[in-house]
GROMACS .gro file of N, CA and C in nm:
model
  330
    1MET      N    1   0.084  -0.118   0.000
    1MET     CA    2   0.000   0.000   0.000
    1MET      C    3   0.089   0.125   0.000
    2GLY      N    4   0.046   0.226  -0.076
    2GLY     CA    5   0.119   0.351  -0.080
    2GLY      C    6   0.098   0.434   0.045
    3LYS      N    7   0.173   0.545   0.052
    3LYS     CA    8   0.164   0.633   0.169
    3LYS      C    9   0.174   0.778   0.126
    4PHE      N   10   0.090   0.859   0.185
    4PHE     CA   11   0.103   1.004   0.174
    4PHE      C   12   0.185   1.047   0.295
    5ILE      N   13   0.298   1.109   0.272
    5ILE     CA   14   0.385   1.156   0.380
    5ILE      C   15   0.378   1.309   0.383
    6ILE      N   16   0.324   1.362   0.494
    6ILE     CA   17   0.314   1.508   0.510
    6ILE      C   18   0.437   1.557   0.584
    7THR      N   19   0.501   1.660   0.527
    7THR     CA   20   0.619   1.719   0.590
    7THR      C   21   0.602   1.871   0.596
    8LYS      N   22   0.684   1.931   0.681
    8LYS     CA   23   0.686   2.077   0.693
    8LYS      C   24   0.814   2.128   0.629
    9ARG      N   25   0.801   2.228   0.543
    9ARG     CA   26   0.917   2.287   0.479
    9ARG      C   27   0.985   2.385   0.574
   10VAL      N   28   1.103   2.428   0.538
   10VAL     CA   29   1.181   2.520   0.621
   10VAL      C   30   1.102   2.648   0.652
   11ASN      N   31   1.023   2.693   0.557
   11ASN     CA   32   0.946   2.817   0.575
   11ASN      C   33   0.816   2.795   0.652
   12GLY      N   34   0.792   2.673   0.702
   12GLY     CA   35   0.674   2.644   0.782
   12GLY      C   36   0.555   2.595   0.703
   13GLU      N   37   0.564   2.595   0.570
   13GLU     CA   38   0.453   2.548   0.489
   13GLU      C   39   0.454   2.396   0.481
   14ASN      N   40   0.338   2.339   0.447
   14ASN     CA   41   0.322   2.194   0.441
   14ASN      C   42   0.325   2.145   0.297
   15GLN      N   43   0.366   2.019   0.284
   15GLN     CA   44   0.374   1.954   0.154
   15GLN      C   45   0.359   1.804   0.177
   16PHE      N   46   0.317   1.731   0.074
   16PHE     CA   47   0.314   1.586   0.088
   16PHE      C   48   0.375   1.520  -0.034
   17ASN      N   49   0.423   1.399  -0.010
   17ASN     CA   50   0.469   1.312  -0.117
   17ASN      C   51   0.384   1.187  -0.113
   18LEU      N   52   0.346   1.138  -0.229
   18LEU     CA   53   0.283   1.008  -0.239
   18LEU      C   54   0.392   0.909  -0.274
   19LYS      N   55   0.410   0.809  -0.188
   19LYS     CA   56   0.512   0.708  -0.210
   19LYS      C   57   0.445   0.575  -0.244
   20ALA      N   58   0.505   0.503  -0.338
   20ALA     CA   59   0.458   0.370  -0.374
   20ALA      C   60   0.502   0.271  -0.267
   21GLU      N   61   0.456   0.148  -0.279
   21GLU     CA   62   0.491   0.043  -0.182
   21GLU      C   63   0.642   0.026  -0.168
   22ASN      N   64   0.714   0.048  -0.278
   22ASN     CA   65   0.860   0.030  -0.275
   22ASN      C   66   0.934   0.150  -0.216
   23GLY      N   67   0.859   0.252  -0.170
   23GLY     CA   68   0.920   0.369  -0.108
   23GLY      C   69   0.956   0.481  -0.203
   24GLU      N   70   0.938   0.459  -0.333
   24GLU     CA   71   0.970   0.563  -0.432
   24GLU      C   72   0.863   0.671  -0.431
   25ILE      N   73   0.907   0.796  -0.440
   25ILE     CA   74   0.813   0.908  -0.450
   25ILE      C   75   0.756   0.909  -0.592
   26ILE      N   76   0.624   0.904  -0.601
   26ILE     CA   77   0.560   0.904  -0.732
   26ILE      C   78   0.484   1.033  -0.760
   27LEU      N   79   0.461   1.114  -0.656
   27LEU     CA   80   0.394   1.242  -0.676
   27LEU      C   81   0.430   1.335  -0.560
   28THR      N   82   0.465   1.459  -0.591
   28THR     CA   83   0.496   1.560  -0.491
   28THR      C   84   0.393   1.672  -0.503
   29SER      N   85   0.336   1.711  -0.392
   29SER     CA   86   0.230   1.812  -0.394
   29SER      C   87   0.285   1.952  -0.413
   30GLU      N   88   0.193   2.040  -0.435
   30GLU     CA   89   0.222   2.181  -0.428
   30GLU      C   90   0.239   2.215  -0.280
   31VAL      N   91   0.272   2.338  -0.249
   31VAL     CA   92   0.293   2.380  -0.110
   31VAL      C   93   0.163   2.436  -0.055
   32TYR      N   94   0.134   2.403   0.073
   32TYR     CA   95   0.012   2.447   0.140
   32TYR      C   96   0.048   2.528   0.264
   33THR      N   97  -0.027   2.634   0.289
   33THR     CA   98   0.002   2.718   0.405
   33THR      C   99  -0.051   2.659   0.535
   34THR      N  100  -0.153   2.574   0.525
   34THR     CA  101  -0.208   2.511   0.645
   34THR      C  102  -0.213   2.360   0.629
   35LYS      N  103  -0.212   2.291   0.741
   35LYS     CA  104  -0.221   2.145   0.736
   35LYS      C  105  -0.359   2.101   0.685
   36ALA      N  106  -0.462   2.177   0.719
   36ALA     CA  107  -0.597   2.144   0.672
   36ALA      C  108  -0.603   2.147   0.520
   37SER      N  109  -0.542   2.247   0.459
   37SER     CA  110  -0.543   2.254   0.313
   37SER      C  111  -0.457   2.144   0.252
   38CYS      N  112  -0.355   2.102   0.323
   38CYS     CA  113  -0.272   1.990   0.279
   38CYS      C  114  -0.355   1.862   0.275
   39HIS      N  115  -0.436   1.840   0.377
   39HIS     CA  116  -0.525   1.723   0.381
   39HIS      C  117  -0.628   1.729   0.269
   40LYS      N  118  -0.678   1.849   0.238
   40LYS     CA  119  -0.771   1.864   0.127
   40LYS      C  120  -0.702   1.831  -0.005
   41GLY      N  121  -0.574   1.866  -0.016
   41GLY     CA  122  -0.496   1.831  -0.134
   41GLY      C  123  -0.484   1.681  -0.151
   42ILE      N  124  -0.464   1.611  -0.041
   42ILE     CA  125  -0.456   1.464  -0.045
   42ILE      C  126  -0.588   1.406  -0.094
   43GLU      N  127  -0.699   1.457  -0.041
   43GLU     CA  128  -0.830   1.408  -0.086
   43GLU      C  129  -0.852   1.438  -0.234
   44SER      N  130  -0.803   1.551  -0.279
   44SER     CA  131  -0.814   1.587  -0.421
   44SER      C  132  -0.732   1.490  -0.507
   45VAL      N  133  -0.615   1.451  -0.460
   45VAL     CA  134  -0.534   1.351  -0.533
   45VAL      C  135  -0.609   1.219  -0.538
   46ARG      N  136  -0.666   1.177  -0.426
   46ARG     CA  137  -0.740   1.050  -0.423
   46ARG      C  138  -0.849   1.048  -0.531
   47ILE      N  139  -0.923   1.157  -0.540
   47ILE     CA  140  -1.035   1.165  -0.636
   47ILE      C  141  -0.986   1.181  -0.779
   48ASN      N  142  -0.901   1.280  -0.802
   48ASN     CA  143  -0.861   1.314  -0.939
   48ASN      C  144  -0.765   1.214  -1.001
   49SER      N  145  -0.697   1.135  -0.919
   49SER     CA  146  -0.600   1.038  -0.972
   49SER      C  147  -0.668   0.931  -1.057
   50GLN      N  148  -0.797   0.913  -1.042
   50GLN     CA  149  -0.867   0.808  -1.116
   50GLN      C  150  -0.918   0.854  -1.252
   51ASP      N  151  -0.900   0.981  -1.283
   51ASP     CA  152  -0.951   1.040  -1.407
   51ASP      C  153  -0.834   1.069  -1.501
   52ASP      N  154  -0.826   0.994  -1.611
   52ASP     CA  155  -0.716   1.011  -1.707
   52ASP      C  156  -0.702   1.154  -1.758
   53SER      N  157  -0.814   1.225  -1.769
   53SER     CA  158  -0.809   1.362  -1.823
   53SER      C  159  -0.742   1.460  -1.728
   54ARG      N  160  -0.718   1.421  -1.604
   54ARG     CA  161  -0.654   1.508  -1.505
   54ARG      C  162  -0.502   1.504  -1.512
   55TYR      N  163  -0.447   1.412  -1.592
   55TYR     CA  164  -0.302   1.401  -1.606
   55TYR      C  165  -0.257   1.481  -1.726
   56ASP      N  166  -0.161   1.569  -1.703
   56ASP     CA  167  -0.102   1.649  -1.810
   56ASP      C  168   0.041   1.601  -1.828
   57LYS      N  169   0.066   1.535  -1.941
   57LYS     CA  170   0.199   1.478  -1.969
   57LYS      C  171   0.285   1.587  -2.034
   58ARG      N  172   0.406   1.602  -1.981
   58ARG     CA  173   0.493   1.712  -2.024
   58ARG      C  174   0.636   1.664  -2.048
   59ILE      N  175   0.712   1.751  -2.113
   59ILE     CA  176   0.855   1.728  -2.131
   59ILE      C  177   0.928   1.849  -2.073
   60ALA      N  178   1.022   1.822  -1.982
   60ALA     CA  179   1.099   1.928  -1.916
   60ALA      C  180   1.203   1.985  -2.012
   61VAL      N  181   1.262   2.097  -1.975
   61VAL     CA  182   1.365   2.159  -2.059
   61VAL      C  183   1.487   2.067  -2.077
   62ASN      N  184   1.506   1.973  -1.984
   62ASN     CA  185   1.617   1.879  -1.997
   62ASN      C  186   1.581   1.758  -2.082
   63GLY      N  187   1.461   1.759  -2.141
   63GLY     CA  188   1.417   1.651  -2.229
   63GLY      C  189   1.354   1.532  -2.159
   64LYS      N  190   1.343   1.538  -2.027
   64LYS     CA  191   1.285   1.427  -1.950
   64LYS      C  192   1.132   1.439  -1.947
   65ASP      N  193   1.068   1.325  -1.947
   65ASP     CA  194   0.922   1.320  -1.937
   65ASP      C  195   0.879   1.330  -1.792
   66TYR      N  196   0.767   1.396  -1.768
   66TYR     CA  197   0.705   1.402  -1.635
   66TYR      C  198   0.557   1.433  -1.654
   67PHE      N  199   0.482   1.425  -1.545
   67PHE     CA  200   0.340   1.459  -1.553
   67PHE      C  201   0.300   1.543  -1.432
   68VAL      N  202   0.191   1.615  -1.450
   68VAL     CA  203   0.129   1.685  -1.339
   68VAL      C  204  -0.013   1.633  -1.328
   69LEU      N  205  -0.064   1.632  -1.206
   69LEU     CA  206  -0.202   1.594  -1.180
   69LEU      C  207  -0.277   1.721  -1.146
   70LYS      N  208  -0.388   1.742  -1.215
   70LYS     CA  209  -0.465   1.864  -1.195
   70LYS      C  210  -0.601   1.834  -1.131
   71ALA      N  211  -0.648   1.930  -1.056
   71ALA     CA  212  -0.783   1.922  -0.998
   71ALA      C  213  -0.885   1.960  -1.106
   72ARG      N  214  -1.010   1.944  -1.073
   72ARG     CA  215  -1.118   1.976  -1.168
   72ARG      C  216  -1.109   2.121  -1.216
   73ASN      N  217  -1.064   2.212  -1.128
   73ASN     CA  218  -1.055   2.354  -1.165
   73ASN      C  219  -0.929   2.386  -1.246
   74GLY      N  220  -0.847   2.284  -1.276
   74GLY     CA  221  -0.728   2.304  -1.358
   74GLY      C  222  -0.602   2.334  -1.280
   75GLU      N  223  -0.614   2.352  -1.149
   75GLU     CA  224  -0.495   2.380  -1.068
   75GLU      C  225  -0.413   2.254  -1.048
   76ILE      N  226  -0.281   2.270  -1.050
   76ILE     CA  227  -0.191   2.157  -1.029
   76ILE      C  228  -0.192   2.119  -0.882
   77ILE      N  229  -0.215   1.990  -0.855
   77ILE     CA  230  -0.213   1.941  -0.717
   77ILE      C  231  -0.092   1.853  -0.690
   78GLY      N  232  -0.024   1.811  -0.795
   78GLY     CA  233   0.095   1.729  -0.775
   78GLY      C  234   0.176   1.716  -0.903
   79LYS      N  235   0.304   1.688  -0.884
   79LYS     CA  236   0.397   1.675  -0.996
   79LYS      C  237   0.481   1.549  -0.975
   80SER      N  238   0.510   1.481  -1.083
   80SER     CA  239   0.591   1.359  -1.075
   80SER      C  240   0.740   1.391  -1.077
   81GLN      N  241   0.816   1.287  -1.060
   81GLN     CA  242   0.961   1.297  -1.081
   81GLN      C  243   0.985   1.303  -1.233
   82PHE      N  244   1.109   1.319  -1.274
   82PHE     CA  245   1.144   1.314  -1.415
   82PHE      C  246   1.175   1.170  -1.453
   83TYR      N  247   1.128   1.131  -1.571
   83TYR     CA  248   1.148   0.995  -1.620
   83TYR      C  249   1.234   0.999  -1.746
   84SER      N  250   1.310   0.892  -1.769
   84SER     CA  251   1.397   0.886  -1.886
   84SER      C  252   1.324   0.838  -2.010
   85SER      N  253   1.198   0.795  -1.993
   85SER     CA  254   1.121   0.748  -2.109
   85SER      C  255   0.971   0.773  -2.087
   86LYS      N  256   0.899   0.776  -2.198
   86LYS     CA  257   0.754   0.791  -2.190
   86LYS      C  258   0.691   0.672  -2.119
   87SER      N  259   0.745   0.551  -2.142
   87SER     CA  260   0.689   0.433  -2.076
   87SER      C  261   0.710   0.440  -1.925
   88GLY      N  262   0.821   0.495  -1.880
   88GLY     CA  263   0.844   0.514  -1.737
   88GLY      C  264   0.742   0.610  -1.679
   89MET      N  265   0.713   0.717  -1.754
   89MET     CA  266   0.614   0.814  -1.710
   89MET      C  267   0.476   0.749  -1.701
   90GLU      N  268   0.441   0.669  -1.800
   90GLU     CA  269   0.312   0.599  -1.799
   90GLU      C  270   0.303   0.504  -1.679
   91SER      N  271   0.412   0.439  -1.646
   91SER     CA  272   0.415   0.351  -1.529
   91SER      C  273   0.394   0.433  -1.402
   92GLY      N  274   0.450   0.554  -1.398
   92GLY     CA  275   0.431   0.642  -1.283
   92GLY      C  276   0.285   0.680  -1.266
   93ILE      N  277   0.218   0.711  -1.375
   93ILE     CA  278   0.075   0.745  -1.371
   93ILE      C  279  -0.005   0.625  -1.319
   94THR      N  280   0.026   0.507  -1.371
   94THR     CA  281  -0.042   0.386  -1.326
   94THR      C  282  -0.022   0.365  -1.176
   95SER      N  283   0.098   0.391  -1.128
   95SER     CA  284   0.128   0.375  -0.986
   95SER      C  285   0.049   0.473  -0.901
   96VAL      N  286   0.035   0.597  -0.947
   96VAL     CA  287  -0.046   0.695  -0.874
   96VAL      C  288  -0.191   0.647  -0.867
   97LYS      N  289  -0.243   0.599  -0.980
   97LYS     CA  290  -0.381   0.551  -0.983
   97LYS      C  291  -0.403   0.435  -0.886
   98LEU      N  292  -0.305   0.347  -0.877
   98LEU     CA  293  -0.318   0.230  -0.790
   98LEU      C  294  -0.301   0.265  -0.642
   99ASN      N  295  -0.209   0.353  -0.611
   99ASN     CA  296  -0.173   0.382  -0.472
   99ASN      C  297  -0.257   0.490  -0.404
  100ALA      N  298  -0.294   0.594  -0.477
  100ALA     CA  299  -0.359   0.710  -0.414
  100ALA      C  300  -0.490   0.679  -0.342
  101PRO      N  301  -0.581   0.600  -0.399
  101PRO     CA  302  -0.710   0.583  -0.333
  101PRO      C  303  -0.704   0.525  -0.191
  102THR      N  304  -0.609   0.438  -0.164
  102THR     CA  305  -0.606   0.370  -0.034
  102THR      C  306  -0.480   0.400   0.047
  103ALA      N  307  -0.400   0.494   0.000
  103ALA     CA  308  -0.274   0.524   0.068
  103ALA      C  309  -0.297   0.576   0.210
  104GLU      N  310  -0.216   0.525   0.301
  104GLU     CA  311  -0.218   0.570   0.440
  104GLU      C  312  -0.159   0.710   0.447
  105ILE      N  313  -0.207   0.790   0.541
  105ILE     CA  314  -0.152   0.926   0.562
  105ILE      C  315  -0.061   0.922   0.683
  106ILE      N  316   0.063   0.963   0.664
  106ILE     CA  317   0.160   0.970   0.773
  106ILE      C  318   0.202   1.116   0.787
  107ASP      N  319   0.171   1.173   0.903
  107ASP     CA  320   0.202   1.313   0.929
  107ASP      C  321   0.333   1.322   1.006
  108GLN      N  322   0.438   1.367   0.940
  108GLN     CA  323   0.569   1.379   1.004
  108GLN      C  324   0.593   1.515   1.065
  109THR      N  325   0.486   1.597   1.072
  109THR     CA  326   0.502   1.731   1.131
  109THR      C  327   0.470   1.731   1.279
  110ILE      N  328   0.422   1.618   1.332
  110ILE     CA  329   0.389   1.612   1.475
  110ILE      C  330   0.490   1.531   1.552
   0.00000   0.00000   0.00000
């Protein structure tokens, strides 16, 4: 089972990573000013991760493939790591779809 890991950044803002069963980070959230909004972001990932139209596949300036997950309103709620191939990126999307709905939430800010 995957895990949402909530952490606090140096500036006091909150962020989460979705990790797959193997411990690899498969999605990193945007930054949230409150923990409550961070939890809402996690719920948004759970819901939107199941909709293929919410994934925006991109190519970085370094030529690496990556994706962003968007909410219904079009705002980015998470970004993937960089992949060396399109198939790696597709595997990352599949992993988010599989892990997000049932991932445990671990709050490392307490």
